[in-house]
Each structure stands twice: as structure tokens, then as C-alpha cells.
XYZ file of C-alpha atoms in Angstrom:
503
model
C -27.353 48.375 -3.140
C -26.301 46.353 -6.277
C -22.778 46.867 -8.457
C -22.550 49.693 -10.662
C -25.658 51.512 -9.404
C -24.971 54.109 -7.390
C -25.472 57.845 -8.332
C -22.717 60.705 -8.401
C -24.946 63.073 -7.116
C -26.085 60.723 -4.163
C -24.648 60.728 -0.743
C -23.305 57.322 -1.236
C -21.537 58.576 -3.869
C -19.712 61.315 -2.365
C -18.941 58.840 0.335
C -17.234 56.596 -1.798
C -14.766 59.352 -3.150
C -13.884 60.797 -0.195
C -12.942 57.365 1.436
C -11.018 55.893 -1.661
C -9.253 59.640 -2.240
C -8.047 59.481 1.581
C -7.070 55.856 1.478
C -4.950 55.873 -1.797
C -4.172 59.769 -0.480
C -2.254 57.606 2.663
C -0.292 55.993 0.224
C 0.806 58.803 -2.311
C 1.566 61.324 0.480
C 3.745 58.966 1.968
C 5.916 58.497 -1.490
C 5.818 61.784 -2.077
C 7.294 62.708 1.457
C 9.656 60.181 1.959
C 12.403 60.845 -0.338
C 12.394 64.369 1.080
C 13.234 63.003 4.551
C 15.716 60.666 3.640
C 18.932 62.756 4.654
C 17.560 63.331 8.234
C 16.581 59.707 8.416
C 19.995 59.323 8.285
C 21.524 61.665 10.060
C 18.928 60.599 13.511
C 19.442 56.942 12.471
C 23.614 57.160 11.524
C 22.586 54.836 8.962
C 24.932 54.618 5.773
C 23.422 55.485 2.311
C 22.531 51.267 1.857
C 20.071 52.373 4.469
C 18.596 54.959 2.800
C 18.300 52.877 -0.440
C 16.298 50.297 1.762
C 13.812 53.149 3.085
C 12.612 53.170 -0.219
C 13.099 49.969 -1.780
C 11.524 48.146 0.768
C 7.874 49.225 0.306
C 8.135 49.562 -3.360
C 9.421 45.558 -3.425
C 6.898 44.452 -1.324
C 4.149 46.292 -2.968
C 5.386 45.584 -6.858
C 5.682 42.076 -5.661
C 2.177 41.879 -4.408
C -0.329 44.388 -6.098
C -1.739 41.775 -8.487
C -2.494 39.491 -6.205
C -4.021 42.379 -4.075
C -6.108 43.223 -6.704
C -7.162 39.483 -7.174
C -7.928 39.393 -3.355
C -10.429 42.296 -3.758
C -12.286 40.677 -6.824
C -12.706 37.384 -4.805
C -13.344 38.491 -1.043
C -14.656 41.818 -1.752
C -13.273 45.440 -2.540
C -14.512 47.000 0.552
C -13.340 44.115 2.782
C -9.665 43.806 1.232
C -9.362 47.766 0.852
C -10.392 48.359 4.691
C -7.822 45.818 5.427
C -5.439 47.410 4.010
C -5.977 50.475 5.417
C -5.686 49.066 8.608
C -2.488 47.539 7.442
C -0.655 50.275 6.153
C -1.802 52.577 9.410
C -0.181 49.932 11.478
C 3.025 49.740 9.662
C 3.106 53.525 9.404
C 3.181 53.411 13.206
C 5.673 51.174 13.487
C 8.131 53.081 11.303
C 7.103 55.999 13.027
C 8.521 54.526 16.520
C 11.369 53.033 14.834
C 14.207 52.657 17.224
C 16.658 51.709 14.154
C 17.410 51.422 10.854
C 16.314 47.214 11.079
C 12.658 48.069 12.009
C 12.534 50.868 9.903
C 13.339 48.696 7.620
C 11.146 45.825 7.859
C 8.261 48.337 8.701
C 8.387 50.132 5.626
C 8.135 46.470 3.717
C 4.852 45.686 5.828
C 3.588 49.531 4.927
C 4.245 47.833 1.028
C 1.724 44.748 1.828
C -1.038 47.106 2.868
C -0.442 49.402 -0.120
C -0.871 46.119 -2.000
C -4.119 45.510 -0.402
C -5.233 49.122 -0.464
C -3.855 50.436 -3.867
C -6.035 48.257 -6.303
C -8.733 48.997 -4.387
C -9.718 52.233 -4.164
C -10.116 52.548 -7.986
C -11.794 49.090 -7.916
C -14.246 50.157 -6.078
C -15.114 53.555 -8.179
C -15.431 51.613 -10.998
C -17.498 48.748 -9.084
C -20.405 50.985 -7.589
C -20.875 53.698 -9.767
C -23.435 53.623 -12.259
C -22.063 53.374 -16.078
C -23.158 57.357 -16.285
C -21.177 58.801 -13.421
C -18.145 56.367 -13.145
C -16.193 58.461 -15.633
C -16.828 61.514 -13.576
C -16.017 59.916 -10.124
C -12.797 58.742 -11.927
C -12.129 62.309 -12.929
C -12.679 63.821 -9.114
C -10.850 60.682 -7.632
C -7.754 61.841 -9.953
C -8.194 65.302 -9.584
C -8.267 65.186 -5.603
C -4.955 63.283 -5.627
C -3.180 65.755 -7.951
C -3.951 68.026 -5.221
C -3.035 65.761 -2.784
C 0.705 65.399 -4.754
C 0.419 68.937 -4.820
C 0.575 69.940 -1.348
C 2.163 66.495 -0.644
C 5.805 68.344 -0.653
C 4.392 71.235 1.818
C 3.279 68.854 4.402
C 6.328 66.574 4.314
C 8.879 69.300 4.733
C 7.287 71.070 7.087
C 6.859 67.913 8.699
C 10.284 66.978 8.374
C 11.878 70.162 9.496
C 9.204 70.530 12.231
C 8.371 68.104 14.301
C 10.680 65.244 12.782
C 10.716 62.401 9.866
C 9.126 60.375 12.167
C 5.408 62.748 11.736
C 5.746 61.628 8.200
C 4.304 58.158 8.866
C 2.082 58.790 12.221
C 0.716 61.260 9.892
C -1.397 58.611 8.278
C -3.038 57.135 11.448
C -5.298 59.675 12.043
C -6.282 59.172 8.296
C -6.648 56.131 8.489
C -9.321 56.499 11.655
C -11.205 58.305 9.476
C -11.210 56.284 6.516
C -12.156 52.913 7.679
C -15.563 53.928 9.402
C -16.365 56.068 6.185
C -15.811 53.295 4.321
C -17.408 50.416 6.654
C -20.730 52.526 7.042
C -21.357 53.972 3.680
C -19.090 52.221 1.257
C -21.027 49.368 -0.756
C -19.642 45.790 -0.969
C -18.651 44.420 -4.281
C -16.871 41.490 -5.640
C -16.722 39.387 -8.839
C -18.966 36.334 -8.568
C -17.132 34.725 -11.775
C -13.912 34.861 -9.755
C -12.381 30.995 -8.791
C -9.969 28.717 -8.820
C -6.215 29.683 -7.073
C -4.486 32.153 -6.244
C -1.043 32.262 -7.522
C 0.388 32.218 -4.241
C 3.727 30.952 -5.618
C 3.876 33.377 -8.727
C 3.512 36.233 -6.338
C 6.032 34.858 -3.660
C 8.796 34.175 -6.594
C 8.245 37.492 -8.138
C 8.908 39.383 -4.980
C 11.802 37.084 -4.172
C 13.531 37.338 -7.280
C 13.123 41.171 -7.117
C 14.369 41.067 -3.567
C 17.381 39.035 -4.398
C 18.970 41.078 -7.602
C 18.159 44.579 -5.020
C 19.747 42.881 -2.451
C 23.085 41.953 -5.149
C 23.097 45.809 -6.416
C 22.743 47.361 -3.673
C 25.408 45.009 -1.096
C 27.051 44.135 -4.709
C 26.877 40.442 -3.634
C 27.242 38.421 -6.722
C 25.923 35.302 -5.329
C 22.601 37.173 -4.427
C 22.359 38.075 -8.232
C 22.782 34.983 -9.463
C 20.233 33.569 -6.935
C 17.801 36.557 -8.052
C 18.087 34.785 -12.432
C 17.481 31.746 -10.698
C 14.454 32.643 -8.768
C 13.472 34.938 -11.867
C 13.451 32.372 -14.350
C 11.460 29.943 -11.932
C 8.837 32.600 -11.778
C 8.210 32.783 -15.725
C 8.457 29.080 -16.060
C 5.593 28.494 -13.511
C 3.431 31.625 -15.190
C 3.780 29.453 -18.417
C 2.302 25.757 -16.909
C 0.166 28.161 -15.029
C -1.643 29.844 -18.303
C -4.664 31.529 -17.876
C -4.518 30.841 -14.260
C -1.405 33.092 -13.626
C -1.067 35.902 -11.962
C 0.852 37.460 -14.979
C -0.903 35.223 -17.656
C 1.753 34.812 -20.725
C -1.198 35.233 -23.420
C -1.732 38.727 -22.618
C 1.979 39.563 -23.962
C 0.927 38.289 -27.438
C -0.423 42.215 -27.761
C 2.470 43.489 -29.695
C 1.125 47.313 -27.915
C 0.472 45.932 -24.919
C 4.589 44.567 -24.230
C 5.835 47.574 -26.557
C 4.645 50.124 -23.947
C 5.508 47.921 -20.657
C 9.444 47.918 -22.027
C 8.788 51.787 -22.655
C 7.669 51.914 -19.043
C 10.513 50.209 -17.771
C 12.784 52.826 -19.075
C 10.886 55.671 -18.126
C 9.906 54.833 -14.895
C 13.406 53.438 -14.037
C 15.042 56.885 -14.962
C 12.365 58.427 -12.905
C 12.486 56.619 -9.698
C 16.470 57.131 -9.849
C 15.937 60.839 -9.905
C 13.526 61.524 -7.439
C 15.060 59.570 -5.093
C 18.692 61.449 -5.895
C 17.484 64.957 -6.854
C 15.955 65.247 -3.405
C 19.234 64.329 -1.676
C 21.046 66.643 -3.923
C 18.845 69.765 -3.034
C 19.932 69.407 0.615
C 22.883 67.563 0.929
C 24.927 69.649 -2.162
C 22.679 72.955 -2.239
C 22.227 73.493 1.454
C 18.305 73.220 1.029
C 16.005 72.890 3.834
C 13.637 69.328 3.361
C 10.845 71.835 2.771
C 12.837 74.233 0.261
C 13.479 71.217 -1.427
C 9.687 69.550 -1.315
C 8.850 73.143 -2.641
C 11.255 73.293 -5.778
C 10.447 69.961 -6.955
C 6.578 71.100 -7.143
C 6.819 72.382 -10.845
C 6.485 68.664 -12.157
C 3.613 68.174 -10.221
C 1.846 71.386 -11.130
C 2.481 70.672 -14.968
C 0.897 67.372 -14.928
C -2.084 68.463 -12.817
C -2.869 71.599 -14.571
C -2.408 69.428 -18.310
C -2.455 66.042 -18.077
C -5.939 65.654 -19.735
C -5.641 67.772 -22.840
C -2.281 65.267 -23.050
C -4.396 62.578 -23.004
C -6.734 64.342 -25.852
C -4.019 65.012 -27.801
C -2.406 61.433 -27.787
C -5.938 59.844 -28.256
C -6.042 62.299 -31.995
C -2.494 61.626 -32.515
C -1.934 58.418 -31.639
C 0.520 57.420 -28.978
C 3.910 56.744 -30.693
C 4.720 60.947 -30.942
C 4.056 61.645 -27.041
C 5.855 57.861 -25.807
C 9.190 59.178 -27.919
C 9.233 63.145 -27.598
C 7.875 62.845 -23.631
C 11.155 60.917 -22.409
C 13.487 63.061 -24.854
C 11.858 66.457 -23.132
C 12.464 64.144 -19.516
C 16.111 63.621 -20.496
C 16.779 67.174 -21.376
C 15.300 68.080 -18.116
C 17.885 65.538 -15.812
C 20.918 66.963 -18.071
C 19.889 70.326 -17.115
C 20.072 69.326 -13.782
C 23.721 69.186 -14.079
C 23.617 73.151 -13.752
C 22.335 72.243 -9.728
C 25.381 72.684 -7.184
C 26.404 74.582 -4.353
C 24.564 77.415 -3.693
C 22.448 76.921 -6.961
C 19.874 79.456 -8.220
C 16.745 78.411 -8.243
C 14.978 80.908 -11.084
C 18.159 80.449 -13.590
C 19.888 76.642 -12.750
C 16.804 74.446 -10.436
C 13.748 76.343 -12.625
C 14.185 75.331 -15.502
C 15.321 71.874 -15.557
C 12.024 70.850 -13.837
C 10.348 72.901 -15.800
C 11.336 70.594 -19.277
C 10.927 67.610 -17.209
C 7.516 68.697 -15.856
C 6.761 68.913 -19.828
C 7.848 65.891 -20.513
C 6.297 63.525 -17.790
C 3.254 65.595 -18.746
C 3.499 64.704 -22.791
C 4.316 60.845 -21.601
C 2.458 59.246 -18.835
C -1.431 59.644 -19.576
C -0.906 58.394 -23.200
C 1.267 55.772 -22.009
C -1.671 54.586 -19.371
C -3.948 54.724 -22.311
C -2.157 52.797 -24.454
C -1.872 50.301 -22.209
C -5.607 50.057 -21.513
C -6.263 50.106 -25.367
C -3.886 47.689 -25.862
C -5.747 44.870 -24.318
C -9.666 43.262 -24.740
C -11.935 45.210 -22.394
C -11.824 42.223 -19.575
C -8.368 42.016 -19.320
C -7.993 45.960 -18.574
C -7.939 45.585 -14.901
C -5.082 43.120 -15.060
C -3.301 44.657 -17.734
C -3.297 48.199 -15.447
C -1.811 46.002 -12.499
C 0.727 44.603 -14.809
C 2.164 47.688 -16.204
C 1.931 49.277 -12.353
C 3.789 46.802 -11.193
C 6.245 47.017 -13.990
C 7.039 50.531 -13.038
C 7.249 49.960 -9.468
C 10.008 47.342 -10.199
C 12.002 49.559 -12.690
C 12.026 52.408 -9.816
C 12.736 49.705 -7.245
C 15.822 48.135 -9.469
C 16.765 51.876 -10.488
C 17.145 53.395 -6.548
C 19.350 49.891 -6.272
C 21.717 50.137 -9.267
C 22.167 53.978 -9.945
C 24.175 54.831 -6.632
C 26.652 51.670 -7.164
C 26.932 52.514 -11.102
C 28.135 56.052 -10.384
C 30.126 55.229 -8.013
C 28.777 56.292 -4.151
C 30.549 55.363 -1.288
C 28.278 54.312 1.807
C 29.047 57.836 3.146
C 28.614 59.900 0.241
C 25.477 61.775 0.953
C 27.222 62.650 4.149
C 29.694 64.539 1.932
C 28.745 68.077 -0.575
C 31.460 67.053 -2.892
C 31.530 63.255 -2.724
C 27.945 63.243 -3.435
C 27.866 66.615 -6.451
C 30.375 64.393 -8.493
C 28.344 60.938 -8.172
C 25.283 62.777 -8.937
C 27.072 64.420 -12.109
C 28.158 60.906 -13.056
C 24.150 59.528 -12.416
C 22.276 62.012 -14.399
C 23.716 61.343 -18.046
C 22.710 57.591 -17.022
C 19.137 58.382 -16.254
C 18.641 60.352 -19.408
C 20.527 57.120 -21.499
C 17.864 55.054 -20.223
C 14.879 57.731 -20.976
C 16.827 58.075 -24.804
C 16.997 54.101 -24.782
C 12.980 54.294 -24.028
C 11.981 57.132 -26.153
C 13.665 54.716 -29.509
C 12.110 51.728 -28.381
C 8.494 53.431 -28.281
C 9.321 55.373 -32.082
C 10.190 52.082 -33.402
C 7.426 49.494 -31.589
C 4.531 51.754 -30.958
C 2.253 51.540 -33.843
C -0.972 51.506 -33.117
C -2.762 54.386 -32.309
C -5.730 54.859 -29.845
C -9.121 55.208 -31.343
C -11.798 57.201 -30.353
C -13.084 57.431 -26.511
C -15.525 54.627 -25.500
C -17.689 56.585 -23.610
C -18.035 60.073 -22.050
C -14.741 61.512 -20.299
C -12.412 58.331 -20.955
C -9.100 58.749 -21.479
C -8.758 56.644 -24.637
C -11.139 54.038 -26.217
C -10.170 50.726 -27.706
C -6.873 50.391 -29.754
C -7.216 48.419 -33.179
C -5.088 45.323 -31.947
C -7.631 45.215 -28.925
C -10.684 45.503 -31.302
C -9.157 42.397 -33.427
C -8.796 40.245 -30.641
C -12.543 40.975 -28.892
C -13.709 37.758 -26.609
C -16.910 36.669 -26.899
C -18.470 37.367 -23.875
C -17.513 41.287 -24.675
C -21.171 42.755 -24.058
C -19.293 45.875 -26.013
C -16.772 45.758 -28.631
C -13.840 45.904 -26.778
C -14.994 50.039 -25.286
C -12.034 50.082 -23.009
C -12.628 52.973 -20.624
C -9.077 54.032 -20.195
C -9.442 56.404 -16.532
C -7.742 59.844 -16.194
C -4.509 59.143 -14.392
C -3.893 61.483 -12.007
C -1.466 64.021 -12.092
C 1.250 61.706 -9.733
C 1.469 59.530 -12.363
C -0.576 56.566 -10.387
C -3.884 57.076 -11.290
C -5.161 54.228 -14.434
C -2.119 52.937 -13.145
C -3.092 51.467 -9.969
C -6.269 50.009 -10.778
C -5.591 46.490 -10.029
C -7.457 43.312 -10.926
């Protein structure tokens, strides 16, 4: 069966959801649940908070480091072949942190779990919008979102009973027995695709310096090892001067930052998802280690900012595509920041209707206002061929600001190694932290009122998310069969959806 052809209504069809909502499913459970088990990580592991920082930064460096060229894989060897791989990958790291004997292998597992989410995350929107005829892709987008909003939404549920049941370790075996039901779904009935205009290099080296300079200033921030910092400009500024000689054959080609939109909103998303990948990873220690939460009490009260977004991210996305995005990118992160100060109420023996309530409840509203007009905006913001790569850049951006974020926050408020051992230690850092994750949303929400101009124009076809911005219409290639119709896809409600559609 040829590209672009199949039917909704078909049983291929069907097929191909269900396989790319499990297999991106593996991947977004797992963030959602790991943050959650963090504290009893440590406690089995008597690792030191530096640990804990690595549980997380680990796969999100990896997998920031290596989604584009993950994406590029797919396009040249075939979605199917490089998404099944990945799969397989991911499983097989999720093993290995699940037998774990110490903090090391935990360690270096959860890094390889971030090379198959590189292989695996591009992918499984790839290949929605690479089978599906041009009549049904927008609704096979839609269920693909929907289905993991309700995957994010039960997400905390099966983590912390997971976590308080049978152990942290169920929270990665978990996906092996997904995983032996995804890849023979997706073998049998999933149709190969790839893009025969695809040649020339990969940037091998682009994508190794990236990671490493990422690696490097975590590895300065979070062991506050000067020399590694230094090493991490070094290796930084390597990487841009090699994307420049490189051009068009980049990974992160320079000419697509000559969209004034297009590197408005990616600075925007640097803020916000920096401020957000602090808090998650701190609210969730704060729940149990300061108010005495269970890891499924506090799964449970952090499900209100899921919910919102589920239940309204697309009439968000309808009102930023009439409005134009520069309102939602500056009031979203002010309603965001709001939220985290309110979340100064949450101490010992909090409760959760008057103090936990309702700071989630304004930062629900705000990450609802934000992220699918941000996604848009980024689609919009770029000629219709580039839209893949420009999703994978600005996914990547916001993996690295929540990767740099979990790094710097803990040292910049001032957390000793054992401080989420400690109620009070750990109450007065996480005072200190808050007021600097809603600086950086304030810092994002100016930066979007005074750079964001252009607004999105109408949809480009039936159900997208935003059609073609102005600057993108200007700058049309010629090959464009359409005048720059960008489909901009529903992202779903955990804030990955448009986002992790990779090249």
C-alpha cells in the first residue's frame, strides 16, 4: 500500500493508531511516572539528591541530543523500521533500569531508554502523517492526541500505585509487555514509508556535539565543576560553528532561524518549558517529602493540569488561531507563574481543597492558554517542508530547557545533597525555587508580548490546529504543491503532541 493512502475507517488504519498511541504511550507514561518515584528511588538506592537529578536528566539529554537525527533516520531507512527499533530499544533499557542493582546502571540505563525515545518519538507521528490519506490524517492526528491525553491522564494512577505497590522498579518493566505488543502490531499491519528525496549525510557530528555540550554544562551545574562548564561553551560553540559550514545539510540548518516567529517562539519555549521541567520535577518531591504524601496521593493531586489541557486544549488552539498568538504566549506563562507562587501556600500537612487546589488549578489554565498556540506558531512559522524539522527543533529545545532547569534550580536555591531526605531542609529550598521558576515564566511571557507579531491565519485544511502564518506565506519554496498550508496537528494534552513530530 502506497504513502498517504490509507483509510481511517479501514482496518489498517485503526492498526496504525493503536500501535503509534502504545509506542509513544511507552514513552509519556514513563515521564509522567518517574518524577513521582523519585524519593523511593532514593531511599532503596541511598543515592544523594545528584542522583535523583541524573534519573531524569539522563534520558531527557540523550533524547534532546538525538531526536532530530531520529527523525532523519526514519525519513531515510523507513518510519516503520526506525520506530520498531526503537521500541525494541527503549523496552530493553526499561528492563535494565528495572533490574538496576545501583544508582550507576540506573543511570546509564535511563540514558539508553533516551536513544530509543529518540528513535521511537519522531516516529509515531511520522508515520500518521505518512500513511493516511490527506482526508483522514487530521482525524487520526486528533485520536492519536486524544488517546495520549488519556494516557497522561491515568499516567499518575498507574505510577503511584505502582510505586507504592509493587515498587519503582514496576515503573519501567511496565513497558515490556507493551512493547510485545506493539512491535508485532506494527510489523504485520503497519505500512512502510520513507522519503525517497532523502540523501546525502547525516550530521553525525552535529548530533554528537549537541548532546556533549548539553552533557557537559549538566554535568558543571549539577557537580558545580567549573571546568566541566567551560568545556560545555567550548563544545557548544563548536556545535554552531559546524551547523554554519554545514548549511542546508545540518541537522539544525541556520537558515531556518531567519523566521523572525519561528526563533521568537523557540526563546519563549525555553523559558516556559525550563520553569516547567523545574517544577514537576520539585513539586512531586515536595508533595511527599514536605507534605507526607503517598507517591500515589501525590500522582493524584498533580492531575488537575492534565485534566485542564485535555478537556480544552483545542478550543485554545481555536482561540489563538482568531486571535493570533502573541495574547495566549504572554498571559499563558503569567497565569503559570501565578500558579508556582501559589504553591508557596504547600507545606506540612497542606490542604489540598484550600492550599494544593488551587495553585494547579491557575497553572492548569495557564499551560492550557500557552502550549497549543505555541506548537502552532511554530508550525506556521516556517514553509510547509520545513514543518517536520522545525517541530523537532522546538521539541528538542524544550527538552534541553527542562534538562538544564532539573540541573541548575536545586544548586541555585541552595539544596544540599541530602535535602530531600530532610521536611525542613527541603520546604525552605523549595520556597527559595519557586519565585525563580515564575522569574523565568515572567522573563518568557515579555519576550513573547514584545517579539511575537505575527498572527496565525486561517486553518489549512479540516481539523488543523493553525494554517500558515504570513512570514511563512512570504517565504513559500517553489516546489510548495500548496501555498505554504501548514497543517499544524492537535498537540496532545501532555504537551508533546505537534511537538514530537520529528523530521
Amino acid at each position: 500500500m502506497g504513502e498517504r493512502n490509507v483509510r481511517m475507517a479501514s482496518g489498517t488504519g485503526r492498526w496504525i493508531v493503536f500501535t503509534t498511541v502504545l509506542g509513544s504511550g511507552m514513552a509519556l507514561l514513563d515521564s509522567t511516572v518517574v518524577n513521582v518515584a523519585l524519593p523511593h528511588i532514593g531511599e532503596d538506592l541511598g543515592a544523594d539528591l545528584a542522583v535523583l537529578q541524573w534519573t531524569v536528566n539522563a534520558y531527557m539529554l540523550t533524547l534532546a541530543g538525538l531526536i532530530l537525527l531520529g527523525g532523519s533516520l526514519g525519513d531515510r531507512f523507513g518510519r516503520r523500521r526506525v520506530f520498531v527499533t526503537g521500541v525494541v530499544w527503549f523496552a530493553a533499557a526499561s528492563l535494565l533500569c528495572g533490574l538496576a542493582p545501583n544508582a550507576g546502571v540506573l543511570i546509564a540505563a535511563r540514558a539508553l531508554q533516551g536513544v530509543g525515545g529518540a528513535l521511537l518519538t519522531p516516529g509515531s507521528l511520522a508515520l500518521i502523517q505518512a500513511s493516511f490519506h490527506e482526508d483522514d490524517r487530521a482525524r487520526a492526528v486528533g485520536l492519536w492526541s486524544g488517546f495520549g491525553g488519556v494516557g497522561a491522564a491515568i499516567g499518575p494512577f498507574v505510577g503511584g500505585w505502582l510505586v507504592d505497590g509493587p515498587g519503582w522498579r514496576w515503573v519501567f518493566l511496565l513497558n515490556v509487555p507493551l512493547a510485545l505488543v506493539c512491535v508485532p502490531v506494527a510489523l504485520r499491519h503497519v505500512p512502510e514509508s520513507r522519503d525517497e528525496a532523502a540523501h546525502g549525510r547525516f550530521d553525525v557530528l552535529g548530533a554528537f556535539l549537541g548532546a556533549a555540550a548539553l552533557a557537559l554544562v549538566t554535568y558543571a551545574l549539577i557537580g558545580a565543576a567549573w571546568w566541566a562548564g567551560a568545556a560545555g561553551v567550548v563544545v557548544g560553540a563548536g556545535f554552531v560553528v559546524l551547523e554554519r559550514r554545514r548549511g542546508e545539510a545540518a541537522m539544525v540548518p541556520p537558515s531556518i532561524f531567519r523566521s523572525k516567529t519561528f526563533t521568537a517562539v523557540n526563546l519563549v519555549t525555553l523559558c516556559v518549558y525550563a520553569a516547567f521541567g523545574g517544577f514537576f520535577f520539585l513539586a512531586a518531591l515536595q508533595l511527599q517529602v514536605v507534605s507526607g504524601y503517598s507517591a500515589l496521593a501525590a500522582g493524584t493531586a498533580l492531575l488537575p493540569t492534565t485534566v485542564l489541557m485535555l478537556l480544552f486544549s483545542a478550543k485554545s488552539g481555536e482561540l489563538g488561531e482568531r486571535i493570533g498568538p502573541r495574547i495566549p504566549l504572554t498571559v499563558g506563562p503569567l497565569l503559570c507563574a501565578a500558579g508556582m507562587l501559589l504553591m508557596l501556600r504547600v507545606g506540612e500537612d497542606p490542604s489540598y481543597v484550600r492550599d494544593v487546589l488551587p495553585a494547579l488549578l491557575v497553572l492548569g489554565l495557564g499551560m492550557t492558554a500557552l502550549v497549543a498556540p505555541l506548537t502552532a506558531t511554530v508550525l506556521a512559522s516556517v514553509d510547509v517542508s520545513r514543518a517536520g524539522l522545525a517541530s523537532g527543533i522546538n521539541n528538542a529545545a524544550a527538552r534541553a530547557a527542562g534538562l538544564l532547569a532539573v540541573a541548575a534550580l536545586p544548586m541555585l536555591a541552595g539544596m544540599g545533597p541530602e535535602a530531600y531526605r530532610s521536611a525542613a531542609e527541603f520546604g525552605e529550598t523549595f520556597r527559595r525555587a519557586m519565585p525563580m521558576c515564575a522569574g523565568i515564566l515572567v522573563a518568557g511571557a515579555v519576550l513573547a508580548w514584545t517579539t511575537v507579531r505575527a498572527p496565525v491565519a486561517g486553518p489549512a485544511g479540516a481539523g488543523a490546529g493553525a494554517g500558515a502564518g504570513a512570514e511563512a506565506g512570504d517565504r513559500c519554496h517553489p516546489e510548495c504543491r500548496v501555498h505554504c498550508g501548514v497543517q499544524a496537528p492537535p498537540l496532545d494534552p501532555g504537551g508533546r503532541g505537534g511537538r514530537d513530530a520529528g523530521r
